PDB file of C-alpha atoms in Angstrom:
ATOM      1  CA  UNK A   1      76.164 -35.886  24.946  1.00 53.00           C
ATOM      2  CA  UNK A   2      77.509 -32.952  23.308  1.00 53.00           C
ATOM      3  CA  UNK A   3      77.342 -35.373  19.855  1.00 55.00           C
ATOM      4  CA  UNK A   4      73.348 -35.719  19.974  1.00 54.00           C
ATOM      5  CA  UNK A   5      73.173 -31.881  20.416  1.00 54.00           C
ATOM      6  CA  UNK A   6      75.343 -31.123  17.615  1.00 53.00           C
ATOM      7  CA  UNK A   7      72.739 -33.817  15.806  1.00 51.00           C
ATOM      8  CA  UNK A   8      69.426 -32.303  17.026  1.00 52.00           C
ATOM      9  CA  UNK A   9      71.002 -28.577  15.699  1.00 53.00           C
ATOM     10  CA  UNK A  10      71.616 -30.313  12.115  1.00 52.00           C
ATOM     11  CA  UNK A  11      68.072 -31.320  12.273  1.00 52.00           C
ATOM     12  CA  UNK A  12      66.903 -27.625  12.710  1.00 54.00           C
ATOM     13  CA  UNK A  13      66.358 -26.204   8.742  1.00 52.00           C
ATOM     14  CA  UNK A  14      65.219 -22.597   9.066  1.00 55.00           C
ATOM     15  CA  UNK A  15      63.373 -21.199   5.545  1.00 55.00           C
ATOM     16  CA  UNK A  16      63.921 -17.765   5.203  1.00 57.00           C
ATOM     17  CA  UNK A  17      64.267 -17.287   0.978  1.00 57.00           C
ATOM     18  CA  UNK A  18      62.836 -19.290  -1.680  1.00 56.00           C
ATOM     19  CA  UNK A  19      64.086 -18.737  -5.224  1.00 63.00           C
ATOM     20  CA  UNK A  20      62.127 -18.915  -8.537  1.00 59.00           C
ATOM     21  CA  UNK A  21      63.032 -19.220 -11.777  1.00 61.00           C
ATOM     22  CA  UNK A  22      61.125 -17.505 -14.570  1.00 57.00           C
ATOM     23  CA  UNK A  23      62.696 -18.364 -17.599  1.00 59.00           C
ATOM     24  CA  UNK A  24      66.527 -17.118 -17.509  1.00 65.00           C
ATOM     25  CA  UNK A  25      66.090 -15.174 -14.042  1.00 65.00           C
ATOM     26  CA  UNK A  26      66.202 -16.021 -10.566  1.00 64.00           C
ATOM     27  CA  UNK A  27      63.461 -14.012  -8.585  1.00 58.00           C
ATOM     28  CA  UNK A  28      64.111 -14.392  -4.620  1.00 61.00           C
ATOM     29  CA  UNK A  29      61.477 -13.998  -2.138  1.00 58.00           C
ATOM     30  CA  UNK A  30      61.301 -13.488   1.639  1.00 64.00           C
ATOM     31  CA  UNK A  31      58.603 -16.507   3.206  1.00 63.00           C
ATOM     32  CA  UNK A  32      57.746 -13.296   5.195  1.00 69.00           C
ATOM     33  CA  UNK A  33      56.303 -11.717   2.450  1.00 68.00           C
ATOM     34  CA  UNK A  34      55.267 -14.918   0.896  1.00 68.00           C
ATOM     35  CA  UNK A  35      52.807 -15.347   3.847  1.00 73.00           C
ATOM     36  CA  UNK A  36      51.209 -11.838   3.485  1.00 77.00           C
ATOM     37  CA  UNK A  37      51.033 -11.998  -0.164  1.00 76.00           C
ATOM     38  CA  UNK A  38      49.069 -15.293   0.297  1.00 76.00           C
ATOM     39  CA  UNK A  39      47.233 -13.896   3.541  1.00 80.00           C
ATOM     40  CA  UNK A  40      45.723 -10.968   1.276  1.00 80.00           C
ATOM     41  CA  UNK A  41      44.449 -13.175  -1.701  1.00 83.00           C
ATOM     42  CA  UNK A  42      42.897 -15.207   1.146  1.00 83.00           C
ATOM     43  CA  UNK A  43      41.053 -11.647   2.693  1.00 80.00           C
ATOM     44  CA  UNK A  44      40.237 -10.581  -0.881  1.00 84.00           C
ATOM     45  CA  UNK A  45      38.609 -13.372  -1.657  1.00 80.00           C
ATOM     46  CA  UNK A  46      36.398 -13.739   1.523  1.00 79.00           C
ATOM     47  CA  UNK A  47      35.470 -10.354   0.680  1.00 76.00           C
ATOM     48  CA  UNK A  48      34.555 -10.913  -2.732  1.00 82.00           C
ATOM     49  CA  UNK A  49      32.422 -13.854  -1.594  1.00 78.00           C
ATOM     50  CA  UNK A  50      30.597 -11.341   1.323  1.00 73.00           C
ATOM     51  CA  UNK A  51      29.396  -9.004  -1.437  1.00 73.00           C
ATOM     52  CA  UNK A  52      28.245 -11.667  -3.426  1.00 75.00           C
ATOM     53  CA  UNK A  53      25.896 -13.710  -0.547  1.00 73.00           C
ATOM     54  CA  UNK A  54      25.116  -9.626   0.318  1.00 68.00           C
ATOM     55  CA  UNK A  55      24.151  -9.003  -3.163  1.00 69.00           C
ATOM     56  CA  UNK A  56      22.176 -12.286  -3.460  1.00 68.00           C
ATOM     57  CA  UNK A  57      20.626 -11.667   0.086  1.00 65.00           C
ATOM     58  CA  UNK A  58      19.286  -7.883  -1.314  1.00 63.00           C
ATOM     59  CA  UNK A  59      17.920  -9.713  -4.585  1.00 62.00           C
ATOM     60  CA  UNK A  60      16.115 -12.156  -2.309  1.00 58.00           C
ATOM     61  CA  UNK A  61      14.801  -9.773  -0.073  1.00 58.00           C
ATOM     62  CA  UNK A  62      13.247  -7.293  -3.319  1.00 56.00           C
ATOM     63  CA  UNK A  63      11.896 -10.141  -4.491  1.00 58.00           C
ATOM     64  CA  UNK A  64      10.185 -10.824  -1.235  1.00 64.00           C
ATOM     65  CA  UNK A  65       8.370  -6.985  -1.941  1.00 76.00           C
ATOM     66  CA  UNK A  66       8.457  -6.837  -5.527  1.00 86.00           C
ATOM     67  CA  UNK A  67       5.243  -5.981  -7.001  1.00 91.00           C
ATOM     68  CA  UNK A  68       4.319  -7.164 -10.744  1.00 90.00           C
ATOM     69  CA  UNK A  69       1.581  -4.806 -12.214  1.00 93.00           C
ATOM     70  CA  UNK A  70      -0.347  -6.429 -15.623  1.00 92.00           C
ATOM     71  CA  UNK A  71      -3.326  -6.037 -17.798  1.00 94.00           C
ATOM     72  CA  UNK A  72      -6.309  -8.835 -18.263  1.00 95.00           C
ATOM     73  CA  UNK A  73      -6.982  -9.334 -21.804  1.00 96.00           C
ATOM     74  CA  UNK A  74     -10.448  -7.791 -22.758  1.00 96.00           C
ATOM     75  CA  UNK A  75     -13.364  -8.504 -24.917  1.00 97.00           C
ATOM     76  CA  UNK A  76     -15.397  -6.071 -26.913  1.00 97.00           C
ATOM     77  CA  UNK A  77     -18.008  -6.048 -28.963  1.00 96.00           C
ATOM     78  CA  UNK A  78     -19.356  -3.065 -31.401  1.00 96.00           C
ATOM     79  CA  UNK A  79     -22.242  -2.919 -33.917  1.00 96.00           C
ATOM     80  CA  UNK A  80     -23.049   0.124 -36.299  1.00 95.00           C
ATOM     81  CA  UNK A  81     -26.212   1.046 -38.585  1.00 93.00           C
ATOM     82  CA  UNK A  82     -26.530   1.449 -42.330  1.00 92.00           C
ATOM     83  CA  UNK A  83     -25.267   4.834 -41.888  1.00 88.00           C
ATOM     84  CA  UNK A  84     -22.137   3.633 -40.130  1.00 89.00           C
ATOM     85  CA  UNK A  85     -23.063   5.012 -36.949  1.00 90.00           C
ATOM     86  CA  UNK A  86     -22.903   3.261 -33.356  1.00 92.00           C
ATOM     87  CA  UNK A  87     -25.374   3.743 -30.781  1.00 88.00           C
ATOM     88  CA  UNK A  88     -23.568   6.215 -28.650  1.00 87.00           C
ATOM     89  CA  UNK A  89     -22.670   8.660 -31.491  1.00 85.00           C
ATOM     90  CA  UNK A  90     -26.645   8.342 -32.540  1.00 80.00           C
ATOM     91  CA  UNK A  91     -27.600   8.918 -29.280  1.00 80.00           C
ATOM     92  CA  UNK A  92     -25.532  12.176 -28.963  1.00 78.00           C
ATOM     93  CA  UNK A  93     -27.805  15.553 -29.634  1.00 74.00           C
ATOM     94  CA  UNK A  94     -28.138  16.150 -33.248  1.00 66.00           C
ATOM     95  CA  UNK A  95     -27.951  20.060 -32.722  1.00 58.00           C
ATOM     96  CA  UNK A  96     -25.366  22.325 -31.871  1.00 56.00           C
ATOM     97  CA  UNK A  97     -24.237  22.825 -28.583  1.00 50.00           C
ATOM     98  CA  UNK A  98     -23.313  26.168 -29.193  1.00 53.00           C
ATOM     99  CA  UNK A  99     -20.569  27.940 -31.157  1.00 56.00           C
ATOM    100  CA  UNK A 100     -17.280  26.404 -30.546  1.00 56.00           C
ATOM    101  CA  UNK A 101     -14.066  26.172 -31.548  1.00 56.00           C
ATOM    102  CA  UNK A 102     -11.342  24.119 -30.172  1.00 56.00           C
ATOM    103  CA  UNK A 103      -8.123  25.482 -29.251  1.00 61.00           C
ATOM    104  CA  UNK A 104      -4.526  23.833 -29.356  1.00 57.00           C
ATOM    105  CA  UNK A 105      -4.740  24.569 -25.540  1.00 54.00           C
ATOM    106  CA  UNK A 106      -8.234  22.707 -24.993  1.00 51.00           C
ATOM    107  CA  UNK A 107     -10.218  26.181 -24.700  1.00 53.00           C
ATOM    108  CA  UNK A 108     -12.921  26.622 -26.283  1.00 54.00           C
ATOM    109  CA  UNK A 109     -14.268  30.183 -28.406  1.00 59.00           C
ATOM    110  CA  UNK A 110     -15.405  31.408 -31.716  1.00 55.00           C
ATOM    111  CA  UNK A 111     -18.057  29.429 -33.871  1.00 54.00           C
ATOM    112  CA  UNK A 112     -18.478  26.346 -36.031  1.00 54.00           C
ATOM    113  CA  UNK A 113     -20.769  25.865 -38.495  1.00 58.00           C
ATOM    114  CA  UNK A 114     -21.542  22.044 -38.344  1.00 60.00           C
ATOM    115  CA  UNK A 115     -22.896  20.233 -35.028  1.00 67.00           C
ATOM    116  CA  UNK A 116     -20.738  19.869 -32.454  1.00 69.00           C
ATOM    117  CA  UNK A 117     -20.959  17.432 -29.332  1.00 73.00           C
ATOM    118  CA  UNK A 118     -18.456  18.535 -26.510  1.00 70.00           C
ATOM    119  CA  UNK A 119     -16.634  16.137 -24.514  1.00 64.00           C
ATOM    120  CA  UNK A 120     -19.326  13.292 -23.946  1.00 63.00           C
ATOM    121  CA  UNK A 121     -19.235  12.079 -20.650  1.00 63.00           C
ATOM    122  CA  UNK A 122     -16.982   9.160 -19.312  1.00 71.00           C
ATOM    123  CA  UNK A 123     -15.388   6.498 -21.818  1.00 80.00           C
ATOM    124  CA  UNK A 124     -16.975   3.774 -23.894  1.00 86.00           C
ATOM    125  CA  UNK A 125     -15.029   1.106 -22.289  1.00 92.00           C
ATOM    126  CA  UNK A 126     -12.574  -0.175 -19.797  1.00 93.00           C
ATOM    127  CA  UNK A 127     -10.224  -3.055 -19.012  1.00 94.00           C
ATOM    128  CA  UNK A 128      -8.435  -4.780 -15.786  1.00 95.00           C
ATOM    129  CA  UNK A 129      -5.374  -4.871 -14.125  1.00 95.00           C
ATOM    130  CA  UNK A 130      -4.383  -7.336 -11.709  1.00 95.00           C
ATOM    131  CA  UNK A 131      -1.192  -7.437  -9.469  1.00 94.00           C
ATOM    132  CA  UNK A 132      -0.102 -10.866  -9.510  1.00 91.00           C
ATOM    133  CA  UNK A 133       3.521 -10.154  -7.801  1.00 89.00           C
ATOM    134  CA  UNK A 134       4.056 -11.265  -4.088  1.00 88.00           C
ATOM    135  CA  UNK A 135       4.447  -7.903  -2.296  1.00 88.00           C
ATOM    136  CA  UNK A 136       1.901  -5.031  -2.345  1.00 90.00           C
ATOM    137  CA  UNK A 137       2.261  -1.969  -5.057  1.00 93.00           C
ATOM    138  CA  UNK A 138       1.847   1.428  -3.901  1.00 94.00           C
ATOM    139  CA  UNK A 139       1.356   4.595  -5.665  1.00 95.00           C
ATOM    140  CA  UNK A 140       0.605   3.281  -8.975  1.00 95.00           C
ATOM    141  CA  UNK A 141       0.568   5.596 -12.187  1.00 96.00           C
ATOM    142  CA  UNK A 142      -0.727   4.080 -15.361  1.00 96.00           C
ATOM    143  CA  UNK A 143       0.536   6.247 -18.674  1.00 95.00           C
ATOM    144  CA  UNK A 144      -0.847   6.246 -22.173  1.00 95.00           C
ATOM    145  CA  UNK A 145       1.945   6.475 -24.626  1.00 95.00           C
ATOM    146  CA  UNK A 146       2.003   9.822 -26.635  1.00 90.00           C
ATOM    147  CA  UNK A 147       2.496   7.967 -29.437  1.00 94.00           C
ATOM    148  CA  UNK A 148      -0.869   5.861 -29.256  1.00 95.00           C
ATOM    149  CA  UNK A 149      -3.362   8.129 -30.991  1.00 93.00           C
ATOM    150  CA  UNK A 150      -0.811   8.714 -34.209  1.00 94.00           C
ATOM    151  CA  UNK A 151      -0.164   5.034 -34.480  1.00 95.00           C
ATOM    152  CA  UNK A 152      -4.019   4.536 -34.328  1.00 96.00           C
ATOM    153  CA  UNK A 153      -5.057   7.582 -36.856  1.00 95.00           C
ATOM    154  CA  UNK A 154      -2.239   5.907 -38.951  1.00 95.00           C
ATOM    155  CA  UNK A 155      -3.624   2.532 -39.177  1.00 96.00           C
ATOM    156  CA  UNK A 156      -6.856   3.963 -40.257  1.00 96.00           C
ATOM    157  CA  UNK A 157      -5.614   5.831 -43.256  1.00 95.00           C
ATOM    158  CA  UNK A 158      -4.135   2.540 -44.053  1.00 94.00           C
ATOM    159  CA  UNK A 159      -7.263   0.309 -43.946  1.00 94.00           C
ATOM    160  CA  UNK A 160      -9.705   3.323 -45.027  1.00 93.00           C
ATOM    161  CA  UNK A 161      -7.768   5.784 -47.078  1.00 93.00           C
ATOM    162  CA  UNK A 162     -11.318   8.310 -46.928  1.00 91.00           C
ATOM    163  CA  UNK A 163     -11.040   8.349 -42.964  1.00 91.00           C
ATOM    164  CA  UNK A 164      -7.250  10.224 -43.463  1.00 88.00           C
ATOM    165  CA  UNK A 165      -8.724  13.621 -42.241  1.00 88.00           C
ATOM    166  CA  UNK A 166     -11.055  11.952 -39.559  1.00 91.00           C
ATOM    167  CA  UNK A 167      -9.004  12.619 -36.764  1.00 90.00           C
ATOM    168  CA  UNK A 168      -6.877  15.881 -35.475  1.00 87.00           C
ATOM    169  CA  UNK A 169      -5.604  15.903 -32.166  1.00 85.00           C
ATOM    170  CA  UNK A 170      -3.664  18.381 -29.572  1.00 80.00           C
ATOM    171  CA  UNK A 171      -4.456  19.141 -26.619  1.00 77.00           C
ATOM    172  CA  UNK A 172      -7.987  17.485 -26.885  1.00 83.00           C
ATOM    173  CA  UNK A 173      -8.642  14.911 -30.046  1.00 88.00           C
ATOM    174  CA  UNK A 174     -12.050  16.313 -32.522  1.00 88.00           C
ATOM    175  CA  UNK A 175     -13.655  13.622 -34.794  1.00 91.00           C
ATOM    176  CA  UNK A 176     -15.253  14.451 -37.933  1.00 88.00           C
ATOM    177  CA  UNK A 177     -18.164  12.180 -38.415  1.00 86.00           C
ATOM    178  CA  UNK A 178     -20.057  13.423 -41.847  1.00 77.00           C
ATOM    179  CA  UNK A 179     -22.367  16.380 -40.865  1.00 74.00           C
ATOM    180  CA  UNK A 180     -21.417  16.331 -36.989  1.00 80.00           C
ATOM    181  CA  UNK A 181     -18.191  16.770 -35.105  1.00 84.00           C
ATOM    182  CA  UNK A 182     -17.708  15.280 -31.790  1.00 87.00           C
ATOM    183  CA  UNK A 183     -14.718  16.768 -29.506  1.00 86.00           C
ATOM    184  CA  UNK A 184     -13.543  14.195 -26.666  1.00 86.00           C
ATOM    185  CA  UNK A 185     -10.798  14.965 -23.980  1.00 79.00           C
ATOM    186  CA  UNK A 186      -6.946  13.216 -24.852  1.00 76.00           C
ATOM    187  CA  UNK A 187      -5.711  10.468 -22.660  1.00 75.00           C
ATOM    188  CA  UNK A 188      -5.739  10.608 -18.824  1.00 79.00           C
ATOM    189  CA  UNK A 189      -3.506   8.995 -16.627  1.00 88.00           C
ATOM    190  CA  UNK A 190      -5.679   6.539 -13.852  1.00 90.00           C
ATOM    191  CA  UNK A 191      -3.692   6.910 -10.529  1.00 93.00           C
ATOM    192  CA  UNK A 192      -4.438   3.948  -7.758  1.00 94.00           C
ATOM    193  CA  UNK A 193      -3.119   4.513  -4.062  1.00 94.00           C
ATOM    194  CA  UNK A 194      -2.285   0.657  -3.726  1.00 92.00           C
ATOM    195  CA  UNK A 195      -2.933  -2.829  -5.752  1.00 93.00           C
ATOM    196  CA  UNK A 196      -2.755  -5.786  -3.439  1.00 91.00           C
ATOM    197  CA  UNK A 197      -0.449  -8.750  -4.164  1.00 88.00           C
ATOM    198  CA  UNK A 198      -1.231 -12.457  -5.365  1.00 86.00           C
ATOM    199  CA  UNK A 199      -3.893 -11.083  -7.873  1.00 85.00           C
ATOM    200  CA  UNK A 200      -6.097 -10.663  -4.642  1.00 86.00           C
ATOM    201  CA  UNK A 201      -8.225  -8.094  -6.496  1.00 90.00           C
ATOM    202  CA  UNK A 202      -8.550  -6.773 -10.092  1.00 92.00           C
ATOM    203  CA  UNK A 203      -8.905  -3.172 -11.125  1.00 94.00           C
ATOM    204  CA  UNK A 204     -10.956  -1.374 -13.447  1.00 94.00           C
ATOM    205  CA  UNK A 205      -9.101   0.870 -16.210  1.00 93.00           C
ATOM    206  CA  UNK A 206     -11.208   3.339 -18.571  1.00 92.00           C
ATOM    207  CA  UNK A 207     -10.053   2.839 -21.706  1.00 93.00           C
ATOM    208  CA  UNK A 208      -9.576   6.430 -23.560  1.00 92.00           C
ATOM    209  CA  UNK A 209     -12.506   7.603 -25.278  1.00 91.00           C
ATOM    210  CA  UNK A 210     -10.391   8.812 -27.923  1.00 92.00           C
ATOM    211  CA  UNK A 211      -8.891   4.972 -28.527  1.00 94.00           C
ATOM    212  CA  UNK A 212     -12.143   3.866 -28.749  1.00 94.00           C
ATOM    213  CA  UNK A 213     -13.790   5.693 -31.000  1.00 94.00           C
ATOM    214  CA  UNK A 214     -10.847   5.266 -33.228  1.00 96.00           C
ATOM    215  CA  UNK A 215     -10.174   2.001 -32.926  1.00 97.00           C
ATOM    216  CA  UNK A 216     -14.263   1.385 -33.965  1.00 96.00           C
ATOM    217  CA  UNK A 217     -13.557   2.730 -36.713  1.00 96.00           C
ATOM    218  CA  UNK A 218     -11.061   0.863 -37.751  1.00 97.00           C
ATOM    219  CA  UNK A 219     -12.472  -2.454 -36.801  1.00 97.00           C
ATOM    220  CA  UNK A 220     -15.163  -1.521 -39.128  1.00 95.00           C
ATOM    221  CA  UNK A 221     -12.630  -1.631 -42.427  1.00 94.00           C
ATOM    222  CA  UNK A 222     -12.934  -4.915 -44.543  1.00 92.00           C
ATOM    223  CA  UNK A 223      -8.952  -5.693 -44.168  1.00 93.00           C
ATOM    224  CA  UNK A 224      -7.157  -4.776 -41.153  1.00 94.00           C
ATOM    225  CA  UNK A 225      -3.455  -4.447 -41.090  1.00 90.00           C
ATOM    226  CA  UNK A 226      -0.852  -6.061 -39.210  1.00 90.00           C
ATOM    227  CA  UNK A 227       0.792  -5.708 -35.787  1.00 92.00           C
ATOM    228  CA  UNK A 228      -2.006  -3.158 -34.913  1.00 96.00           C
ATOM    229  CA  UNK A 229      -0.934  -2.031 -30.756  1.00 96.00           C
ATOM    230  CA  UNK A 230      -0.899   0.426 -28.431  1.00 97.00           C
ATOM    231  CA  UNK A 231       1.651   1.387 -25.214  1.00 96.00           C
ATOM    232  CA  UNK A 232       1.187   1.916 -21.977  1.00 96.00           C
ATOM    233  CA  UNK A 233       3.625   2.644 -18.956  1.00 97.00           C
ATOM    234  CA  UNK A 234       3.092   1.579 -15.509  1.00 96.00           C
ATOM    235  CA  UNK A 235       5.252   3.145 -12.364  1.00 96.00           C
ATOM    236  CA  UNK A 236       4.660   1.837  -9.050  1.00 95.00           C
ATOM    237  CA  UNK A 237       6.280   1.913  -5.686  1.00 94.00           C
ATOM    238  CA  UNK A 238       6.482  -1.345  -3.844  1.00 91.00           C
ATOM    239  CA  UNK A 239       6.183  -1.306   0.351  1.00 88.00           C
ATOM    240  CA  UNK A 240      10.333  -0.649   0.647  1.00 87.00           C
ATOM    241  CA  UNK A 241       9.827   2.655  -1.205  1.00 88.00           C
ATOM    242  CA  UNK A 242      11.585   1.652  -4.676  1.00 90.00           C
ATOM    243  CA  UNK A 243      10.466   2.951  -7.478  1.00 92.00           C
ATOM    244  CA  UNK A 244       9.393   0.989 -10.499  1.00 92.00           C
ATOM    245  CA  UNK A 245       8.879   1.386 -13.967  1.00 94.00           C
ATOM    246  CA  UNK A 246       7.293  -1.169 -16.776  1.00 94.00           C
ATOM    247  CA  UNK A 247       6.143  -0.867 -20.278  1.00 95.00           C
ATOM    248  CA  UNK A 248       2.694  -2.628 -20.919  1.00 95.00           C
ATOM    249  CA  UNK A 249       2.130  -3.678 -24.897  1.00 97.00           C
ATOM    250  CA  UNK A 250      -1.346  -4.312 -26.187  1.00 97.00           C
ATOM    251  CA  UNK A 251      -2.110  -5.980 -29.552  1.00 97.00           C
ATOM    252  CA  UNK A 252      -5.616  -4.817 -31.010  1.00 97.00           C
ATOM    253  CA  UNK A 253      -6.815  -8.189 -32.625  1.00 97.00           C
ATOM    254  CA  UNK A 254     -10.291  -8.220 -34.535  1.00 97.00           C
ATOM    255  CA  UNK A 255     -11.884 -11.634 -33.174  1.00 96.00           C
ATOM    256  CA  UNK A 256     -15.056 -11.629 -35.610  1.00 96.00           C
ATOM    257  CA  UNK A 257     -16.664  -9.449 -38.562  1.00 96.00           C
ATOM    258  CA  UNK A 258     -20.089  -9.236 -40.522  1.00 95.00           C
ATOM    259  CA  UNK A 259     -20.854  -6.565 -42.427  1.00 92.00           C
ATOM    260  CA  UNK A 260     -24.454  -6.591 -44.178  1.00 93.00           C
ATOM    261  CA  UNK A 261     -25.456  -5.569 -47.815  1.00 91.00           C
ATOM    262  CA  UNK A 262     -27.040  -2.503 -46.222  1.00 92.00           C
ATOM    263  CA  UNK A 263     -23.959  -1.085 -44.042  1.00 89.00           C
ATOM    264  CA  UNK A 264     -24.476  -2.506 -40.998  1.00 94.00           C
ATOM    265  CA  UNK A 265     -22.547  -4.428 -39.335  1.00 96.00           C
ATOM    266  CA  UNK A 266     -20.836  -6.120 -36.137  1.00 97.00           C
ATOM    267  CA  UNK A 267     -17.476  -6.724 -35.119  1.00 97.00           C
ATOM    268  CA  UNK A 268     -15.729  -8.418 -31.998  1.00 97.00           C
ATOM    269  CA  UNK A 269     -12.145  -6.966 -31.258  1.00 97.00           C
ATOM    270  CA  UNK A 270      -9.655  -8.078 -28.272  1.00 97.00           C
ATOM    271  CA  UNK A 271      -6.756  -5.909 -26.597  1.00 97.00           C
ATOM    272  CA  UNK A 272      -4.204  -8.567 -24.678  1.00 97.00           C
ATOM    273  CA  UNK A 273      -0.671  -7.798 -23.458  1.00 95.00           C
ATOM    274  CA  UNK A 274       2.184  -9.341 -25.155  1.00 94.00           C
ATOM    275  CA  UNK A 275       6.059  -9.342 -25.454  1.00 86.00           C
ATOM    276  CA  UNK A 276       7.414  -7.671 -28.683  1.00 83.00           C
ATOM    277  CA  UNK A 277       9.758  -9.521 -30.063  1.00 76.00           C
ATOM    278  CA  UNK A 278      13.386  -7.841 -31.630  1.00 61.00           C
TER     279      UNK A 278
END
């Protein structure tokens, strides 16, 4: 009896160092520490895989509110006399309103000596916005680059060298159209308290006055050149309360042009959102 004891204590093999080699050393470790070395890869790892079904659950869950804010393309059409003029300049008063001047500030004092038509009410034209994202916008602020009415005034000094001088611009924008001068206010920014989701309903957008008197003009140049856009910004808030921020770009494409022997003339232009390319 005492035989198979002395058998079943053989049998027993307690583990309490394992030994390594790396290379020309022996490295000895406790299976103690062993365990808790593998025990903490183990917890590291589950929480690694936490913040990443956390992180994938917040992504899911924005996207659930996330509002996506974008412009309808737009038609427009303009036609202009012998004398070059468009309806809505001809229908303007031919005398003076008074004598004005135009300060950097947008005040107005001291004389002029040539016709002057001050800030004509409302804009020529307009576009659409539509929200076609899944979750309702809030708060929305649409912004007119500052950089739109140079880019435009440059483009027509390149298609109509004569037209360099037409425009001058601070804090309101004064065009200079032969023996009149009209004065129109700069770019203002349309504010919307909410934009429902799905594209449920589209928006109306007044297109600055300022654009469209200079884009007219140059729609009404024999070549056009390339690339012609405009910027604008849209910041929104969707129903969680984050703030968002996205830059709209609209290419200015001439769609049709016939100018007559006399002057005259017609012209169909389009403005549609695209993605610039790098």
């Amino acid at each position: 009896m005492s035989n198979n004891r002395q058998r079943k204590n053989r049998s027993k093999v307690h583990i309490k160092e394992v030994t390594m080699e790396l290379g020309d050393r022996r490295v000895s470790f406790l299976l103690s520490d062993m365990i808790q070395i593998f025990m903490a890869v183990i917890a590291c790892l589950s929480f690694i895989g936490v913040l990443l079904t956390l992180n994938e659950m917040r992504k899911d869950r924005d996207a659930a509110y996330k509002p996506a804010v974008l412009m309808n393309a737009a038609d427009f059409q303009i036609s202009w006399d012998a004398n070059g003029e468009e309806k809505w300049l001809s229908s303007l008063p031919k005398k003076s309103d008074g004598n004005y001047e135009v300060n950097e500030d947008g005040s107005i004092t001291g004389t002029f000596s040539l016709p002057v038509n001050i800030f004509p009410n409302g804009e020529l034209e307009s576009f659409t916005a539509v929200n076609i994202g899944i979750g309702t916008a809030r708060d929305i602020c649409f912004e007119w680059d500052q950089n739109n009415l140079l880019l435009l005034t440059d483009y027509l000094s390149v298609c109509n060298p004569s037209k360099s001088n037409f425009c001058t611009f601070d804090k309101s924008a004064a065009f200079s159209f032969g023996g009149r001068l009209v004065v129109t206010n700069m770019e203002r920014n349309p504010r919307l308290m909410y934009m429902l989701s799905d594209a449920t309903e589209t928006y109306t957008l007044p297109l600055p006055m300022a654009y469209s008197i200079l884009i007219h003009e140059i729609m009404k140049c024999a070549s056009l050149p390339e690339n012609l856009y405009i910027v604008l910004y849209v910041e929104y808030s969707d129903i969680q309360g984050k703030r968002s921020r996205d830059t709209i770009y609209i290419s200015i494409n001439r769609t049709y042009f016939e100018n007559d022997v006399d002057g005259s003339g017609t012209a169909t232009y389009q403005l549609a959102p695209f993605l610039p390319t790098e």
